[in-house]
Coordinates of C-alpha atoms in Angstrom, one line a residue:
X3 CA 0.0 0.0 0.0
X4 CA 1.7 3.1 -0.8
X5 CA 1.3 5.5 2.0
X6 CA 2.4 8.6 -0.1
X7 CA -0.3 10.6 -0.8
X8 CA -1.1 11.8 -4.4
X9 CA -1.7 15.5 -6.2
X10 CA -5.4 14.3 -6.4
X11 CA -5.6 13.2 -2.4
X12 CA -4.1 16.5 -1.2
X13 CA -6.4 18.5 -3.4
X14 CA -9.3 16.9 -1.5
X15 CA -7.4 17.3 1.4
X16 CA -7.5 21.1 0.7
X17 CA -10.9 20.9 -0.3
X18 CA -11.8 19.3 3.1
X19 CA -9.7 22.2 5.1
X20 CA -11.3 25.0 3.1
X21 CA -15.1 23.2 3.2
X22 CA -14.5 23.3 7.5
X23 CA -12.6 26.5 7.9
X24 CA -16.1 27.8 6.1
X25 CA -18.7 25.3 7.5
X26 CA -18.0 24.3 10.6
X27 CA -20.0 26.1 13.3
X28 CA -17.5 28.3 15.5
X29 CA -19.6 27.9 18.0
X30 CA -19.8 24.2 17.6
X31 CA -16.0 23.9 17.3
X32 CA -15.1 25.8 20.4
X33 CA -17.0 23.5 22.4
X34 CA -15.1 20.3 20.9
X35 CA -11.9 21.9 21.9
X36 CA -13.2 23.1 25.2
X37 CA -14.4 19.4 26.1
X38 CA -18.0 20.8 26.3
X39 CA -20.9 18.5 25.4
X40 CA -22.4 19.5 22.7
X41 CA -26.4 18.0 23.1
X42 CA -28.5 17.5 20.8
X43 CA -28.6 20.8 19.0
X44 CA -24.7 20.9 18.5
X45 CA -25.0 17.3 17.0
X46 CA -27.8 17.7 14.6
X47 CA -26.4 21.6 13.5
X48 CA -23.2 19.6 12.2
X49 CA -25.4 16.9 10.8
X50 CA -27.2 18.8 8.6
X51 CA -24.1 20.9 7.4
X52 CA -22.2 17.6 6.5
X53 CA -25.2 16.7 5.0
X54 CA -25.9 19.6 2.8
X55 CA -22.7 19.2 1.7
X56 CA -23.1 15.2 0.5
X57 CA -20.7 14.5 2.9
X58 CA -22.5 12.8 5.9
X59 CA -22.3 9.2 4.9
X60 CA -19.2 9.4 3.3
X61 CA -18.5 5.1 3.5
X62 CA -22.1 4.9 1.9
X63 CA -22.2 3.6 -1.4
X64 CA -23.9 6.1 -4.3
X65 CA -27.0 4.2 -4.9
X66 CA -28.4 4.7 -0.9
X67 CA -26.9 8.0 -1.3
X68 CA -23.6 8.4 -0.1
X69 CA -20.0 9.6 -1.5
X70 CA -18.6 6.2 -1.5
X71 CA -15.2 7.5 -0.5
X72 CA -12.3 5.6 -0.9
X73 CA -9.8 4.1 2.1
X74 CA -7.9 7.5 1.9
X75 CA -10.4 9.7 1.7
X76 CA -12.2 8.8 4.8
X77 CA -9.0 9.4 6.4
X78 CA -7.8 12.5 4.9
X79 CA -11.6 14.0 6.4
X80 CA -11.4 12.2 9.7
X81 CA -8.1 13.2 10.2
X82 CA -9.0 17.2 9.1
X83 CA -12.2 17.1 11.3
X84 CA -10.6 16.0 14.2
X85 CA -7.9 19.3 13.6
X86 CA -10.5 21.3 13.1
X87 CA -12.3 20.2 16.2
X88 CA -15.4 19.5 14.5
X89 CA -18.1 16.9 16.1
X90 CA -17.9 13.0 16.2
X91 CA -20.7 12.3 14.0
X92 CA -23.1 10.4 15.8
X93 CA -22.5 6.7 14.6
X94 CA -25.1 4.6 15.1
X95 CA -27.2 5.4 12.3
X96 CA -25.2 6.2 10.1
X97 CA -22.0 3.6 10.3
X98 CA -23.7 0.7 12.4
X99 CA -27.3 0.1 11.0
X100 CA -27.2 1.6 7.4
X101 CA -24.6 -0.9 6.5
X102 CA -26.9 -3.6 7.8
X103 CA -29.9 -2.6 6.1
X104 CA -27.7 -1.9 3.2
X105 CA -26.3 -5.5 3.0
X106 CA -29.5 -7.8 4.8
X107 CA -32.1 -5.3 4.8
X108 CA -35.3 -5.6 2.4
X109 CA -35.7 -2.6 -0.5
X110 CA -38.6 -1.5 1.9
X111 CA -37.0 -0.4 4.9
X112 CA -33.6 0.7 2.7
X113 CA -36.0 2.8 0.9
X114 CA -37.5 4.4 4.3
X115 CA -35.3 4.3 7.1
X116 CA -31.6 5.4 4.7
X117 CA -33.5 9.0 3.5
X118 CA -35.2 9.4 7.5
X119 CA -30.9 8.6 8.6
X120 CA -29.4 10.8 6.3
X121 CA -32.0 13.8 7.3
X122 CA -31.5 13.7 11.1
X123 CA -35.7 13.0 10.8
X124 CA -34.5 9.5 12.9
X125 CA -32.3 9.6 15.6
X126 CA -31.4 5.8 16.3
X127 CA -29.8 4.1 19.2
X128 CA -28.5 0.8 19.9
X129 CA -30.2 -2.0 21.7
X130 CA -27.4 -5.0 22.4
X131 CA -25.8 -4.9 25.9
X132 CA -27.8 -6.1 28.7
X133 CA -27.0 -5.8 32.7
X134 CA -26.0 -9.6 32.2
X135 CA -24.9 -9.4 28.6
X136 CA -22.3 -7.3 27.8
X137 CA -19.0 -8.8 26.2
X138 CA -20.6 -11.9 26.1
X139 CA -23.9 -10.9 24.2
X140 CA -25.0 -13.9 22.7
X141 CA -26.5 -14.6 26.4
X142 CA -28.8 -12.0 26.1
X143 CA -32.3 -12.6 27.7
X144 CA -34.7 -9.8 26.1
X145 CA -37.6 -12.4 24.9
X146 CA -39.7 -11.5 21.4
X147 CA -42.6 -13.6 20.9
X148 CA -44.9 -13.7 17.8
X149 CA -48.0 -12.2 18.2
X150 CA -50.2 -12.7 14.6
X151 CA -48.3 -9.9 12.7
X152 CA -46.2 -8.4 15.7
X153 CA -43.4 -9.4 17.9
X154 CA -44.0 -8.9 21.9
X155 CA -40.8 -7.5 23.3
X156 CA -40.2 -7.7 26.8
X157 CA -36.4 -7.2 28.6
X158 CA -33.9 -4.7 29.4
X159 CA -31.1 -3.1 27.9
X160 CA -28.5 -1.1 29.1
X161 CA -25.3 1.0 28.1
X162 CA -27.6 2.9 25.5
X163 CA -25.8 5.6 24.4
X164 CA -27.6 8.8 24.2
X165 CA -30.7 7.0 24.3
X166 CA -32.2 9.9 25.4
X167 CA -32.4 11.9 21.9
X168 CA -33.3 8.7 20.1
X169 CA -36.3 8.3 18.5
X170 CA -35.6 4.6 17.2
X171 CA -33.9 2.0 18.7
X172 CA -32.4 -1.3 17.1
X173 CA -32.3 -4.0 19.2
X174 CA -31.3 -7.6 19.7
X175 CA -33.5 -9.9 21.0
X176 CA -34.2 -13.4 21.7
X177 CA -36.8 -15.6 19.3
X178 CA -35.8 -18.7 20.2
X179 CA -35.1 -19.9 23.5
X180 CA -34.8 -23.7 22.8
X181 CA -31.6 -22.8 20.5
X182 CA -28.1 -22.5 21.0
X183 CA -26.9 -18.8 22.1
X184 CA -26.3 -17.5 18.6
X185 CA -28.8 -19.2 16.8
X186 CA -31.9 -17.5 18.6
X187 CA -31.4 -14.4 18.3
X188 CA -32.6 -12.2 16.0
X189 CA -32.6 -8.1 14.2
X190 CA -35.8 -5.6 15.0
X191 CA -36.1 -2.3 14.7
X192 CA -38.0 -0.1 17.0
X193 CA -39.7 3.0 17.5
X194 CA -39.1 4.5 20.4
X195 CA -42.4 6.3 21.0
X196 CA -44.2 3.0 21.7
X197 CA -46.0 2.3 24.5
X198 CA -44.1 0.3 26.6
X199 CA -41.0 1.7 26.5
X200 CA -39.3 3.2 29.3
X201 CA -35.4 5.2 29.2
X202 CA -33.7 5.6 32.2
X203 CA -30.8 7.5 32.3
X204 CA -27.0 6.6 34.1
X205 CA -25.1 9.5 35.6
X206 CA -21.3 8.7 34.4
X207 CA -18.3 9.2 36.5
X208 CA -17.8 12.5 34.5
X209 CA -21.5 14.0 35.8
X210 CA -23.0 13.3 32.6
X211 CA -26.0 11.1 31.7
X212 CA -24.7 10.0 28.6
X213 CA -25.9 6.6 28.7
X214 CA -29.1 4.8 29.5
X215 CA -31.2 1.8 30.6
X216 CA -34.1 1.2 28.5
X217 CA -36.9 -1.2 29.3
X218 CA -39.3 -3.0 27.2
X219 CA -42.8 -3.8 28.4
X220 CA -44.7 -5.9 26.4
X221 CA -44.2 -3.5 23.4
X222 CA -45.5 -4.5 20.1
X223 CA -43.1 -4.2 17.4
X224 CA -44.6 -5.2 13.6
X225 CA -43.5 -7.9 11.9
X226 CA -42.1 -5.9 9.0
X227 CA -39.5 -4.5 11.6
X228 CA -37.5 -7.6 11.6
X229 CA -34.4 -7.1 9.5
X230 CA -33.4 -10.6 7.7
X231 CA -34.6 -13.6 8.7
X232 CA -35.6 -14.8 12.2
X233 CA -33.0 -16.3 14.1
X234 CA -30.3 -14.6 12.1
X235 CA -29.9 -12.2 14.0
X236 CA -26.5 -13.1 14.9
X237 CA -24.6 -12.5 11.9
X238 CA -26.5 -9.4 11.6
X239 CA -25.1 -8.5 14.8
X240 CA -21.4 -9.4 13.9
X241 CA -21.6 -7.4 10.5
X242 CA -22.2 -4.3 12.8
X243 CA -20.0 -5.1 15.6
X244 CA -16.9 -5.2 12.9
X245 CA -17.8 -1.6 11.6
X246 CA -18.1 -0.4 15.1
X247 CA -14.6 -2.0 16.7
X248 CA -13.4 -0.3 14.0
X249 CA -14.8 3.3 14.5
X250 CA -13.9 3.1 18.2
X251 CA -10.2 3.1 17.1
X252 CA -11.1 6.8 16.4
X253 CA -7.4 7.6 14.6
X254 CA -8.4 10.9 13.8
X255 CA -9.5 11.9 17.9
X256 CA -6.6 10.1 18.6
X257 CA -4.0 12.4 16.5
X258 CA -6.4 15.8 17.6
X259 CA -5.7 14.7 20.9
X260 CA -2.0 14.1 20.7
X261 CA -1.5 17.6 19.6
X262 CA -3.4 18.9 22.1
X263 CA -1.0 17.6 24.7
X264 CA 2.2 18.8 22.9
X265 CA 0.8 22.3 23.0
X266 CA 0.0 22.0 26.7
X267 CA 3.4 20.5 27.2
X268 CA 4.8 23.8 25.5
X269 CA 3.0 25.8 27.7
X270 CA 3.3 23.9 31.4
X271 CA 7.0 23.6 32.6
X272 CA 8.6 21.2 35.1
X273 CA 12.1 22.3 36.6
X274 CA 11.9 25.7 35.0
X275 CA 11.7 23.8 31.6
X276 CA 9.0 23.1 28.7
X277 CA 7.8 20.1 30.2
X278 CA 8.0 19.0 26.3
X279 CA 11.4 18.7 27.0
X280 CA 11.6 16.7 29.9
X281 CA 12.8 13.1 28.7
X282 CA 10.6 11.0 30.6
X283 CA 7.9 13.4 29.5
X284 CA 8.8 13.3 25.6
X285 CA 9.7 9.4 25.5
X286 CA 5.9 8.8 26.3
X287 CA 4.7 11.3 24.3
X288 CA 6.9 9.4 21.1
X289 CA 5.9 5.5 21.9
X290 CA 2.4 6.9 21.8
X291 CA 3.3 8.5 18.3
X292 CA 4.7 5.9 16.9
X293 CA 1.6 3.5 18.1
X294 CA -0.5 5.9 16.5
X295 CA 1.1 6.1 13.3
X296 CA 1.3 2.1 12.9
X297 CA -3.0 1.8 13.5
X298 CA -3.4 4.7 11.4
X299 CA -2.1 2.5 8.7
X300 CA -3.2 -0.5 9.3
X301 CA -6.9 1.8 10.2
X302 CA -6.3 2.3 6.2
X303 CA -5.6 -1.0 5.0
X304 CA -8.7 -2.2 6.9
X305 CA -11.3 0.2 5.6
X306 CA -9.6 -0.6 2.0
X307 CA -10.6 -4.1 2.6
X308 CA -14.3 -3.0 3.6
X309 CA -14.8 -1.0 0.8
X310 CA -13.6 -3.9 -1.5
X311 CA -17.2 -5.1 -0.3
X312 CA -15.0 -7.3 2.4
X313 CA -15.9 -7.0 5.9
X314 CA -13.6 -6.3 8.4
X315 CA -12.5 -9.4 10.1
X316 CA -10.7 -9.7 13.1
X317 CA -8.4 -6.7 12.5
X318 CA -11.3 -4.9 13.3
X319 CA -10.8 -6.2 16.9
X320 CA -6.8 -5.1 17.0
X321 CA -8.0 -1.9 15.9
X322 CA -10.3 -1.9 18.7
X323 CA -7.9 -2.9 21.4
X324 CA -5.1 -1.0 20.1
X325 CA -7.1 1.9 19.6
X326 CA -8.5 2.4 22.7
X327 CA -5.0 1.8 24.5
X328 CA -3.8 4.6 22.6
X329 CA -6.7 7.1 23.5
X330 CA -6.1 6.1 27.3
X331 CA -2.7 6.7 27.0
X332 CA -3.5 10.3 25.6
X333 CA -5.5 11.0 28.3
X334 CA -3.6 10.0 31.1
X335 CA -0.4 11.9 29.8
X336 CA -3.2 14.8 29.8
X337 CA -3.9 14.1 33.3
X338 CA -0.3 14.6 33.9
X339 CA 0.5 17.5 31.7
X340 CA -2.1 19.7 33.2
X341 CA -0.6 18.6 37.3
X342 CA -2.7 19.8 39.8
X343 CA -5.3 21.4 37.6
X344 CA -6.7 17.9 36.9
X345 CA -7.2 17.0 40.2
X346 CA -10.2 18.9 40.5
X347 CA -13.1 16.9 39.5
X348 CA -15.9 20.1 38.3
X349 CA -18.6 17.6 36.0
X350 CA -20.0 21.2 35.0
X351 CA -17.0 22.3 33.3
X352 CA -17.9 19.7 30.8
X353 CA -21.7 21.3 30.5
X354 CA -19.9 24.7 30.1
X355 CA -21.7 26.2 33.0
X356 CA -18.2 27.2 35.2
X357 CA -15.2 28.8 33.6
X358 CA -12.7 26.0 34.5
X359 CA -9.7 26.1 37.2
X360 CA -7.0 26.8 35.8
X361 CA -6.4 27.4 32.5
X362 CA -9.6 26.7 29.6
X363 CA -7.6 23.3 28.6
X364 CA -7.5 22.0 32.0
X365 CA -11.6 22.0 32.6
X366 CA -12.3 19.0 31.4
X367 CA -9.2 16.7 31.8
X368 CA -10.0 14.8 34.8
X369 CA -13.4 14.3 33.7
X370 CA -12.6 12.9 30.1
X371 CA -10.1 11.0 31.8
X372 CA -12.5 9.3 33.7
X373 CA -15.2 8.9 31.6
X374 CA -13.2 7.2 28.9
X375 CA -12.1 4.4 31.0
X376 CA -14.9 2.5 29.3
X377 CA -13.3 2.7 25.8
X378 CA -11.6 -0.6 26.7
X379 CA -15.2 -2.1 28.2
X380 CA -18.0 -1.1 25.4
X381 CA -17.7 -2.9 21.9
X382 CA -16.7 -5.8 23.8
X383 CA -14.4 -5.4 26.4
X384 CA -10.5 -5.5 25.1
X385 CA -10.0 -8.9 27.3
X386 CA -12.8 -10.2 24.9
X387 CA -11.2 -8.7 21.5
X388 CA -7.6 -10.3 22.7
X389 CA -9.5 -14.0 23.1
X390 CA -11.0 -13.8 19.6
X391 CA -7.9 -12.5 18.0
X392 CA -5.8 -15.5 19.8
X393 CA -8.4 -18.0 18.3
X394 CA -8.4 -16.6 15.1
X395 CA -4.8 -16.0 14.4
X396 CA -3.5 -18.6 16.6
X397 CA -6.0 -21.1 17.0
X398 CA -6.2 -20.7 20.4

């Protein structure tokens, strides 16, 4: 793979610098650099500018709608909009279920549910872990049971991530309980608004409800909701899983964030010094470089193979681990740059509602520090990723 990039690629590149340093909400931006949450307004203002622009699902292919952007591409603009401190898009639409209903989903709900994603009109959410069925999901227990032309959905999921703006949720849930684990499972979609449905929210060790419980009582989901076949679920749910591993690795955060800490190491000093030039300071700083530098490319080789029409195997998983190790490893050398403004733990710094103590960069250290602990639990924990890529590549 040549890693060099070509006349054509930088041109985009510059078109993808020039497109944010005009687009991109200052507002919106300033908060992203601050470590502010952004709610639901700041998400769906950035949504619809991407959108506008034909830009939004960017890994979509053209006939659902999409740019169908290369391997290199996609990089090139994650790598800008993480410079640029521009928004995360919100993922589970857009890079976890459109490529389902895309691959296993009938013309029906591609023709209705892929416009309602692209126009912010749905707001979905995902439905897989439970409180005893996180890494190993195929133990779930939420129960669907045929009712004429509905499912019955009864159960409780957990860990839903902004479950509170979603309209939609798609969920896995359990058809069969005489069969094996993965064979009774299977792939519905549903609306949120039913009656029956109940989100709780989950207070974070940052302050922040950014995830929820959400309970199912005896809600009637139609028949036409199920994506696939019954009982299939579980490939269904692996298909995902692969393009979600590997969007956690989040290269692009990853290098935005790397920069941020040598400018805060330029500024903070230890011994009278640029603690950027303190050796055990700058040796860390370099391994997680280098680490960075070596996913980044093999981030790129990956997404090459998925837009081959391949999907991602279990490099999707090394990406995970590795990916999230890396963004740990940012923050904690954060943690440490910033000293003794991190200690203080002020959840409303990241709602924006207390100038921070300390300089603006130090607000929200501790708390991001904190709250991204789970990288290496949600997706399936990192312990998880390691057994399947020893049984995979070693035949462990």
């Amino acid at each position: 793979m040549d890693l060099n990039y070509s006349d054509e690629e930088k041109a985009f590149r510059a078109e993808v610098r020039a497109f944010l340093a005009e687009n991109l909400p200052v507002d919106v931006s300033d908060k992203v650099r601050r470590g502010i949450s952004l709610g639901k307004e700041g998400h769906e203002k950035w949504h619809a500018t991407l959108n506008a622009r034909g830009w939004l699902a960017y890994n979509w292919p053209r006939e659902f709608g999409g740019a169908e952007w290369n391997a290199v591409q996609r990089h090139i603009f994650e790598e800008e909009c993480a410079a640029a401190y521009a928004p995360r898009i919100v993922p589970f639409g857009l890079s976890m279920l459109a490529p389902v209903l895309q691959k296993f989903g009938t013309k029906e709900q591609q023709d209705h549910y892929l416009p309602r994603i692209l126009s912010g009109e749905d707001w979905w959410c995902q439905g897989y872990s439970e409180p005893g069925a996180g890494s190993d999901l195929a133990s779930l227990k939420t129960r669907a049971v045929r009712d004429g032309d509905h499912y019955v959905v009864n159960g409780q999921k957990t860990w839903t991530t902004l479950g509170q703006y979603a309209n939609w949720i798609f969920c896995l849930v359990r058809t069969d309980p005489e069969a094996k684990q993965q064979e009774g499972i299977s792939f519905l979609l549903i609306d949120m608004t039913t009656p029956g449905i109940t989100v709780r929210p989950i207070v974070l060790l940052d302050g922040t409800p950014e995830v929820n419980e959400v309970f199912f009582d005896d809600v009637r989901v139609p028949v036409e909701n199920l994506v696939g076949e019954e009982n299939k679920g579980w490939t269904y749910a692996k298909y995902l899983l692969t393009h979600e591993r590997t969007n956690i690795a989040g290269v692009g955060f990853s290098q935005a964030g790397l920069d941020a800490v040598k400018r805060i190491a330029r500024i903070e000093t230890a011994n009278g010094r640029p603690l950027i030039e303190n050796p055990h300071f700058a040796a860390r700083l370099a391994q997680i470089e280098i680490d960075l530098m070596a996913m980044a490319t093999t981030n790129m080789r990956i997404i090459s193979q998925a837009a081959s029409g391949q999907a991602p195997g279990v490099e999707s998983s090394m990406l995970k681990v590795k990916g999230t190790i890396i963004r740990q490893e940012i923050n904690d050398l954060t943690r440490r740059a910033v000293g003794p403004y991190a200690m203080p733990f002020a959840s409303e710094a990241v709602e924006g509602d207390n100038a921070p103590i300390g300089p603006d960069y130090a607000g929200p250290v501790a708390a991001h520090y904190f709250n991204n602990r789970k990288l290496s639990i949600f997706g399936g924990s990192n312990e998880i990723q390691r057994g399947i890529i020893a049984k995979v590549k070693m035949g462990g």
